[in-house]
Short mmCIF file of C-alpha atoms in Angstrom, two decimals:
data_model
loop_
_atom_site.label_atom_id
_atom_site.label_comp_id
_atom_site.label_asym_id
_atom_site.label_seq_id
_atom_site.Cartn_x
_atom_site.Cartn_y
_atom_site.Cartn_z
CA UNK A 1 -0.13 0.01 0.01
CA UNK A 2 2.87 2.43 0.82
CA UNK A 3 4.76 1.40 -2.33
CA UNK A 4 1.45 2.28 -4.25
CA UNK A 5 1.03 5.63 -2.42
CA UNK A 6 4.88 6.29 -2.86
CA UNK A 7 4.48 5.84 -6.74
CA UNK A 8 1.33 8.00 -6.91
CA UNK A 9 3.23 10.96 -5.18
CA UNK A 10 6.20 10.34 -7.67
CA UNK A 11 3.87 10.64 -10.42
CA UNK A 12 2.44 13.90 -8.84
CA UNK A 13 5.82 15.24 -8.21
CA UNK A 14 6.65 14.92 -11.94
CA UNK A 15 3.50 16.16 -13.34
CA UNK A 16 3.58 19.26 -11.03
CA UNK A 17 7.55 19.71 -11.71
CA UNK A 18 6.85 19.49 -15.44
CA UNK A 19 3.98 22.16 -15.20
CA UNK A 20 6.12 24.42 -13.12
CA UNK A 21 9.08 24.24 -15.73
CA UNK A 22 6.68 24.76 -18.49
CA UNK A 23 5.30 27.58 -16.81
CA UNK A 24 8.50 29.19 -15.68
CA UNK A 25 9.72 29.19 -19.47
CA UNK A 26 6.55 30.86 -20.70
CA UNK A 27 6.44 33.31 -17.58
CA UNK A 28 10.09 34.27 -18.46
CA UNK A 29 8.27 36.39 -21.31
CA UNK A 30 6.64 38.47 -18.75
CA UNK A 31 3.01 37.32 -18.92
CA UNK A 32 1.07 36.94 -15.46
CA UNK A 33 -1.49 35.04 -17.46
CA UNK A 34 0.75 31.89 -17.53
CA UNK A 35 1.79 32.11 -14.00
CA UNK A 36 -2.12 32.08 -13.12
CA UNK A 37 -2.66 29.20 -15.52
CA UNK A 38 0.27 27.26 -13.94
CA UNK A 39 -1.52 27.73 -10.48
CA UNK A 40 -4.92 27.02 -11.65
CA UNK A 41 -3.97 23.73 -13.50
CA UNK A 42 -1.84 22.50 -10.24
CA UNK A 43 -4.89 23.45 -8.20
CA UNK A 44 -7.17 21.47 -10.43
CA UNK A 45 -4.59 18.36 -10.38
CA UNK A 46 -4.51 18.54 -6.56
CA UNK A 47 -8.19 19.21 -6.04
CA UNK A 48 -9.07 16.12 -8.08
CA UNK A 49 -6.63 13.89 -6.04
CA UNK A 50 -7.23 15.09 -2.72
CA UNK A 51 -11.16 15.51 -2.87
CA UNK A 52 -11.63 12.11 -4.29
CA UNK A 53 -9.12 10.54 -1.80
CA UNK A 54 -6.77 9.27 -4.41
CA UNK A 55 -4.11 10.67 -2.23
CA UNK A 56 -3.46 9.68 1.47
CA UNK A 57 -3.09 12.49 4.62
CA UNK A 58 -0.11 14.57 4.19
CA UNK A 59 0.24 13.98 0.61
CA UNK A 60 0.82 17.68 -0.14
CA UNK A 61 3.82 17.78 2.47
CA UNK A 62 5.40 14.77 0.71
CA UNK A 63 5.05 16.25 -2.67
CA UNK A 64 6.22 19.84 -1.48
CA UNK A 65 9.32 18.26 0.21
CA UNK A 66 10.18 16.19 -2.95
CA UNK A 67 9.67 19.18 -5.36
CA UNK A 68 12.07 21.07 -3.15
CA UNK A 69 14.67 18.41 -3.53
CA UNK A 70 14.38 17.97 -7.30
CA UNK A 71 14.05 21.69 -7.92
CA UNK A 72 16.44 23.39 -5.65
CA UNK A 73 15.85 27.03 -4.66
CA UNK A 74 12.24 26.66 -5.95
CA UNK A 75 9.91 28.87 -3.99
CA UNK A 76 6.29 29.37 -3.85
CA UNK A 77 5.39 25.65 -3.69
CA UNK A 78 5.29 24.84 0.18
CA UNK A 79 2.36 22.59 1.23
CA UNK A 80 0.19 25.88 2.10
CA UNK A 81 1.15 27.27 -1.34
CA UNK A 82 -0.14 24.10 -2.77
CA UNK A 83 -3.38 24.51 -0.84
CA UNK A 84 -3.79 27.96 -1.78
CA UNK A 85 -3.58 26.59 -5.66
CA UNK A 86 -6.22 24.23 -4.94
CA UNK A 87 -8.37 26.99 -3.35
CA UNK A 88 -7.76 29.21 -6.34
CA UNK A 89 -9.07 26.68 -8.55
CA UNK A 90 -12.01 25.64 -6.64
CA UNK A 91 -13.32 29.18 -6.19
CA UNK A 92 -13.01 29.78 -9.82
CA UNK A 93 -13.94 26.26 -11.03
CA UNK A 94 -16.46 27.94 -13.38
CA UNK A 95 -13.11 28.92 -15.42
CA UNK A 96 -12.07 25.34 -16.05
CA UNK A 97 -12.02 24.53 -19.71
CA UNK A 98 -12.94 21.13 -19.22
CA UNK A 99 -15.43 19.08 -17.05
CA UNK A 100 -14.02 17.81 -14.13
CA UNK A 101 -14.74 14.18 -15.38
CA UNK A 102 -13.15 14.80 -18.48
CA UNK A 103 -9.81 16.15 -16.58
CA UNK A 104 -9.62 13.28 -14.47
CA UNK A 105 -10.08 10.79 -17.13
CA UNK A 106 -7.44 12.49 -19.05
CA UNK A 107 -5.06 12.66 -16.03
CA UNK A 108 -5.61 9.20 -14.82
CA UNK A 109 -4.08 8.05 -18.06
CA UNK A 110 -1.52 10.51 -18.95
CA UNK A 111 -0.78 12.12 -15.48
CA UNK A 112 -0.35 15.36 -17.22
CA UNK A 113 -1.18 19.01 -16.32
CA UNK A 114 -2.26 21.28 -19.19
CA UNK A 115 -1.56 24.85 -18.65
CA UNK A 116 -1.80 25.89 -21.94
CA UNK A 117 -5.85 25.89 -22.22
CA UNK A 118 -6.75 25.45 -18.52
CA UNK A 119 -8.51 28.90 -18.15
CA UNK A 120 -11.06 29.72 -20.66
CA UNK A 121 -13.27 32.67 -20.15
CA UNK A 122 -16.40 32.97 -22.36
CA UNK A 123 -19.99 33.89 -22.09
CA UNK A 124 -19.50 34.82 -18.47
CA UNK A 125 -21.61 38.12 -17.82
CA UNK A 126 -19.64 41.03 -16.22
CA UNK A 127 -16.48 38.80 -15.94
CA UNK A 128 -13.52 41.13 -16.17
CA UNK A 129 -11.23 39.10 -18.27
CA UNK A 130 -8.36 41.49 -18.85
CA UNK A 131 -7.99 42.65 -15.25
CA UNK A 132 -8.38 39.07 -13.82
CA UNK A 133 -5.21 38.19 -15.83
CA UNK A 134 -3.25 41.31 -14.74
CA UNK A 135 -3.99 40.59 -10.95
CA UNK A 136 -1.03 38.80 -9.31
CA UNK A 137 -1.92 35.29 -7.69
CA UNK A 138 -1.05 36.59 -4.01
CA UNK A 139 -3.70 39.24 -4.59
CA UNK A 140 -6.31 36.85 -6.01
CA UNK A 141 -5.75 34.88 -2.69
CA UNK A 142 -6.69 37.92 -0.68
CA UNK A 143 -9.87 38.53 -2.89
CA UNK A 144 -11.17 34.86 -2.64
CA UNK A 145 -10.57 34.79 0.95
CA UNK A 146 -12.40 38.22 1.85
CA UNK A 147 -15.00 38.59 -1.00
CA UNK A 148 -17.26 35.73 -1.22
CA UNK A 149 -19.69 37.15 -3.69
CA UNK A 150 -18.86 37.51 -7.48
CA UNK A 151 -19.72 40.93 -7.87
CA UNK A 152 -17.46 41.92 -4.99
CA UNK A 153 -14.65 39.73 -6.46
CA UNK A 154 -15.22 41.41 -9.82
CA UNK A 155 -15.21 44.80 -8.32
CA UNK A 156 -11.89 44.31 -6.38
CA UNK A 157 -10.10 42.67 -9.25
CA UNK A 158 -10.84 45.53 -11.31
CA UNK A 159 -9.89 47.97 -8.89
CA UNK A 160 -6.48 45.93 -8.25
CA UNK A 161 -5.79 45.88 -12.13
CA UNK A 162 -6.70 49.49 -12.53
CA UNK A 163 -5.12 51.05 -9.69
CA UNK A 164 -1.88 48.72 -9.63
CA UNK A 165 -2.56 48.06 -5.92
CA UNK A 166 -0.14 46.60 -3.48
CA UNK A 167 -1.38 43.50 -1.43
CA UNK A 168 -1.70 45.86 1.47
CA UNK A 169 -3.50 48.26 -0.22
CA UNK A 170 -6.15 45.75 -1.54
CA UNK A 171 -6.63 44.63 2.08
CA UNK A 172 -7.22 48.15 3.17
CA UNK A 173 -9.65 48.66 0.11
CA UNK A 174 -11.77 45.56 1.33
CA UNK A 175 -11.62 46.69 4.88
CA UNK A 176 -13.07 50.12 3.85
CA UNK A 177 -16.25 48.24 2.27
CA UNK A 178 -15.41 49.98 -0.92
CA UNK A 179 -17.53 47.62 -2.80
CA UNK A 180 -20.62 48.30 -0.44
CA UNK A 181 -19.82 52.04 -0.47
CA UNK A 182 -19.35 52.68 -4.11
CA UNK A 183 -22.82 54.40 -4.56
CA UNK A 184 -22.32 56.50 -1.64
CA UNK A 185 -20.76 60.04 -1.60
CA UNK A 186 -17.28 60.11 -1.16
CA UNK A 187 -16.63 61.67 2.20
CA UNK A 188 -14.79 61.97 5.13
CA UNK A 189 -17.64 61.63 7.48
CA UNK A 190 -16.57 58.90 9.69
CA UNK A 191 -13.18 60.78 10.65
CA UNK A 192 -14.94 64.28 11.42
CA UNK A 193 -18.31 63.36 12.83
CA UNK A 194 -17.57 62.02 16.36
CA UNK A 195 -21.03 60.27 16.91
CA UNK A 196 -20.70 57.18 14.65
CA UNK A 197 -24.55 56.93 14.28
CA UNK A 198 -24.75 60.29 13.12
CA UNK A 199 -21.73 59.68 10.54
CA UNK A 200 -23.70 56.71 9.10
CA UNK A 201 -26.93 58.77 8.81
CA UNK A 202 -24.82 61.32 6.87
CA UNK A 203 -23.21 58.89 4.73
CA UNK A 204 -26.70 57.65 3.76
CA UNK A 205 -28.37 60.84 3.40
CA UNK A 206 -26.24 61.79 0.35
CA UNK A 207 -25.73 59.98 -2.89
CA UNK A 208 -22.73 60.05 -5.11
CA UNK A 209 -24.73 61.54 -8.26
CA UNK A 210 -27.96 63.52 -8.55
CA UNK A 211 -30.03 63.92 -11.74
CA UNK A 212 -30.86 67.55 -11.99
CA UNK A 213 -33.28 67.04 -14.96
CA UNK A 214 -35.01 70.29 -14.47
CA UNK A 215 -31.78 72.05 -15.44
CA UNK A 216 -31.64 72.58 -19.14
CA UNK A 217 -28.99 75.01 -20.58
CA UNK A 218 -30.47 75.24 -24.03
CA UNK A 219 -33.33 77.38 -22.70
CA UNK A 220 -31.55 79.99 -21.00
CA UNK A 221 -31.57 82.89 -23.45
CA UNK A 222 -29.34 83.15 -26.15
CA UNK A 223 -26.32 81.93 -24.15
CA UNK A 224 -24.13 79.00 -25.76
CA UNK A 225 -24.32 75.87 -23.61
CA UNK A 226 -20.30 75.95 -22.63
CA UNK A 227 -20.76 79.37 -21.37
CA UNK A 228 -23.16 78.46 -18.65
CA UNK A 229 -21.63 79.18 -15.42
CA UNK A 230 -22.46 77.94 -11.65
CA UNK A 231 -24.63 81.11 -11.05
CA UNK A 232 -26.95 80.04 -13.95
CA UNK A 233 -27.02 76.52 -12.49
CA UNK A 234 -27.87 78.12 -9.09
CA UNK A 235 -30.57 80.25 -10.24
CA UNK A 236 -32.18 77.18 -11.84
CA UNK A 237 -31.95 75.37 -8.79
CA UNK A 238 -33.46 78.21 -6.70
CA UNK A 239 -36.28 78.64 -9.29
CA UNK A 240 -37.07 75.02 -8.82
CA UNK A 241 -36.30 74.57 -5.16
CA UNK A 242 -38.95 71.97 -4.50
CA UNK A 243 -37.83 69.91 -7.34
CA UNK A 244 -34.14 70.03 -6.02
CA UNK A 245 -35.03 69.12 -2.59
CA UNK A 246 -37.25 66.20 -3.80
CA UNK A 247 -34.17 65.07 -5.75
CA UNK A 248 -31.72 65.72 -2.93
CA UNK A 249 -33.56 64.00 -0.24
CA UNK A 250 -35.94 64.34 2.84
CA UNK A 251 -35.97 66.68 5.83
CA UNK A 252 -34.29 69.46 3.93
CA UNK A 253 -35.20 72.92 4.51
CA UNK A 254 -33.96 75.86 2.24
CA UNK A 255 -32.35 78.80 3.84
CA UNK A 256 -31.05 80.66 1.08
CA UNK A 257 -28.60 80.98 -2.05
CA UNK A 258 -25.49 83.34 -1.77
CA UNK A 259 -25.96 83.56 1.86
CA UNK A 260 -23.97 86.17 3.32
CA UNK A 261 -21.04 85.25 5.74
CA UNK A 262 -18.68 87.55 7.12
CA UNK A 263 -15.65 87.18 9.54
CA UNK A 264 -12.98 89.85 10.17
CA UNK A 265 -14.58 92.02 7.62
CA UNK A 266 -14.14 89.46 4.80
CA UNK A 267 -17.13 88.39 2.97
CA UNK A 268 -18.15 85.08 1.76
CA UNK A 269 -21.19 83.90 -0.16
CA UNK A 270 -21.77 80.22 -0.45
CA UNK A 271 -23.91 79.19 -3.33
CA UNK A 272 -26.88 77.37 -1.44
CA UNK A 273 -27.55 76.97 2.26
CA UNK A 274 -30.06 74.34 3.73
CA UNK A 275 -30.72 72.71 7.21
CA UNK A 276 -31.41 69.11 7.55
CA UNK A 277 -33.76 68.04 10.29
CA UNK A 278 -32.65 64.54 10.42
CA UNK A 279 -29.10 65.42 10.97
CA UNK A 280 -29.92 68.61 13.05
CA UNK A 281 -27.09 70.43 11.14
CA UNK A 282 -26.64 73.17 8.40
CA UNK A 283 -25.70 71.88 5.03
CA UNK A 284 -23.84 74.01 2.59
CA UNK A 285 -23.58 73.15 -1.08
CA UNK A 286 -21.01 74.67 -3.26
CA UNK A 287 -21.92 74.47 -7.14
CA UNK A 288 -19.31 73.87 -9.64
CA UNK A 289 -19.79 73.11 -13.49
CA UNK A 290 -16.64 71.63 -14.17
CA UNK A 291 -14.56 68.58 -13.04
CA UNK A 292 -13.77 68.31 -9.37
CA UNK A 293 -10.65 70.50 -8.03
CA UNK A 294 -9.09 70.00 -4.49
CA UNK A 295 -9.28 73.86 -4.25
CA UNK A 296 -13.28 73.14 -3.79
CA UNK A 297 -12.49 71.73 -0.50
CA UNK A 298 -10.52 74.35 0.89
CA UNK A 299 -13.07 76.94 -0.07
CA UNK A 300 -15.82 74.69 1.58
CA UNK A 301 -13.48 74.35 4.59
CA UNK A 302 -13.68 78.09 5.11
CA UNK A 303 -17.40 78.24 4.88
CA UNK A 304 -17.93 75.40 7.40
CA UNK A 305 -15.67 77.32 9.92
CA UNK A 306 -17.67 80.27 9.59
CA UNK A 307 -21.08 78.69 9.72
CA UNK A 308 -20.07 76.67 13.00
CA UNK A 309 -18.69 79.94 14.60
CA UNK A 310 -21.16 82.44 13.57
CA UNK A 311 -24.46 80.69 12.58
CA UNK A 312 -24.69 77.32 13.88
CA UNK A 313 -26.95 77.12 17.32
CA UNK A 314 -25.36 75.59 20.28
CA UNK A 315 -27.80 72.72 20.16
CA UNK A 316 -27.01 71.89 16.59
CA UNK A 317 -24.36 69.27 15.13
CA UNK A 318 -21.52 70.83 13.12
CA UNK A 319 -22.31 71.70 9.73
CA UNK A 320 -21.78 69.93 6.60
CA UNK A 321 -20.49 70.90 3.48
CA UNK A 322 -21.12 69.12 -0.08
CA UNK A 323 -19.32 70.01 -3.29
CA UNK A 324 -21.73 69.58 -6.09
CA UNK A 325 -19.67 69.24 -9.41
CA UNK A 326 -20.14 67.66 -12.99
CA UNK A 327 -17.34 65.17 -12.64
CA UNK A 328 -14.99 63.81 -9.96
CA UNK A 329 -12.79 60.71 -9.68
CA UNK A 330 -14.49 59.00 -6.55
CA UNK A 331 -11.01 57.22 -5.67
CA UNK A 332 -9.04 60.36 -5.96
CA UNK A 333 -11.82 62.52 -3.78
CA UNK A 334 -11.60 59.79 -0.97
CA UNK A 335 -7.78 60.20 -1.16
CA UNK A 336 -7.55 63.94 -0.84
CA UNK A 337 -10.43 64.35 1.43
CA UNK A 338 -9.23 62.29 4.27
CA UNK A 339 -6.95 64.89 5.82
CA UNK A 340 -9.57 67.80 6.19
CA UNK A 341 -11.14 68.26 9.52
CA UNK A 342 -14.70 69.24 8.61
CA UNK A 343 -17.45 67.00 7.51
CA UNK A 344 -17.36 67.19 3.54
CA UNK A 345 -18.58 65.18 0.40
CA UNK A 346 -18.21 65.52 -3.11
CA UNK A 347 -20.99 64.35 -5.26
CA UNK A 348 -21.75 64.81 -9.14
CA UNK A 349 -24.68 66.01 -10.95
CA UNK A 350 -26.35 65.53 -14.36
CA UNK A 351 -28.65 67.65 -16.21
CA UNK A 352 -31.13 67.43 -19.33
CA UNK A 353 -28.41 68.54 -21.43
CA UNK A 354 -26.69 65.10 -20.68
CA UNK A 355 -29.39 62.89 -21.62
CA UNK A 356 -29.97 61.05 -24.93
CA UNK A 357 -32.20 63.23 -27.15
CA UNK A 358 -35.25 61.15 -27.11
CA UNK A 359 -35.26 61.29 -23.40
CA UNK A 360 -34.42 64.92 -23.26
CA UNK A 361 -37.19 65.54 -25.47
CA UNK A 362 -39.57 63.85 -23.32
CA UNK A 363 -38.80 66.21 -20.27
CA UNK A 364 -41.02 69.49 -19.65
CA UNK A 365 -38.93 72.67 -20.44
CA UNK A 366 -38.03 75.22 -17.67
CA UNK A 367 -40.96 77.20 -18.44
CA UNK A 368 -43.27 74.28 -18.10
CA UNK A 369 -41.58 73.53 -14.59
CA UNK A 370 -41.97 77.03 -13.39
CA UNK A 371 -45.73 76.75 -14.12
CA UNK A 372 -46.03 73.52 -12.56
CA UNK A 373 -44.31 74.77 -9.46
CA UNK A 374 -46.55 77.78 -9.38
CA UNK A 375 -49.61 75.58 -9.55
CA UNK A 376 -48.47 73.62 -6.61
CA UNK A 377 -47.98 76.90 -4.67
CA UNK A 378 -51.56 78.00 -5.19
#
């Protein structure tokens, strides 16, 4: 019986060694895909033999030790590593180019590990093919350990590949629940609002994007769309303030636009000022018609300092600031906003100008909306 097992392990060592050497030759060309294919193929081979109990207890240690002897200096094929390869295969078994039955039959006859066609991705909805092959194996292990749902895994695979994340950076990203918060406004609320329940409320209160479909720059006089500035957008929001509040959320009360703030003889005029009853705080919104810039946060910091010093009532919570701009890189915003000590977030908005023609034509124009609001007031 022992001789039979030793023969099996010798065959296993030879099969894995051949796959390693073949993979090293291909990987020398700098292709991460080959390395993943090697680990996937070896993982499949190990899975079939261990799960079907073709091998006895302690097989992986015996195989690993023998590999070290036959390939001196070999790294990454310890007992733990071989188990990781098995996990990698089993977690992504849907990518197996062949059925388990066909592979088992093939390997029982030839005792070979095919790495050339081990991973084939086709007709898998939303699967991030290119990103998958650009993510290192060690990062894949973190993802399959800490993200169990397919959509979560797809998300972190994309982020890892796009941002060239380190393994530690990936762990931090997952720990921050980036997937769960991807539709939430980029903010620093958890660091700047001491009451954790209030911080969570603030995160849930604001979205990362708002559809202000009552703003149609084509309807504003004779001005060219590209010349429309923040004041024009602000005026349309003020004219349609009910619509804006319905879009923005509940429990908002409008205080004013171009609200006058003054300190040490210096005047400031923030675009929009609200009070939110749920959060029990002032909310200042600064409008920008272009891309997000870090200077907007500095400006907002000044407004919040004055509001908290001069306007906020003693029983109210610290004021919150929101930059509302046309576009923003969420990850960049999250990075730069973290060192500010006032509660702030950055959201984006789209208008009827951004809609496809067929949808834009279906929306009422500004005059119709004004009439609608006037009728509501009666």
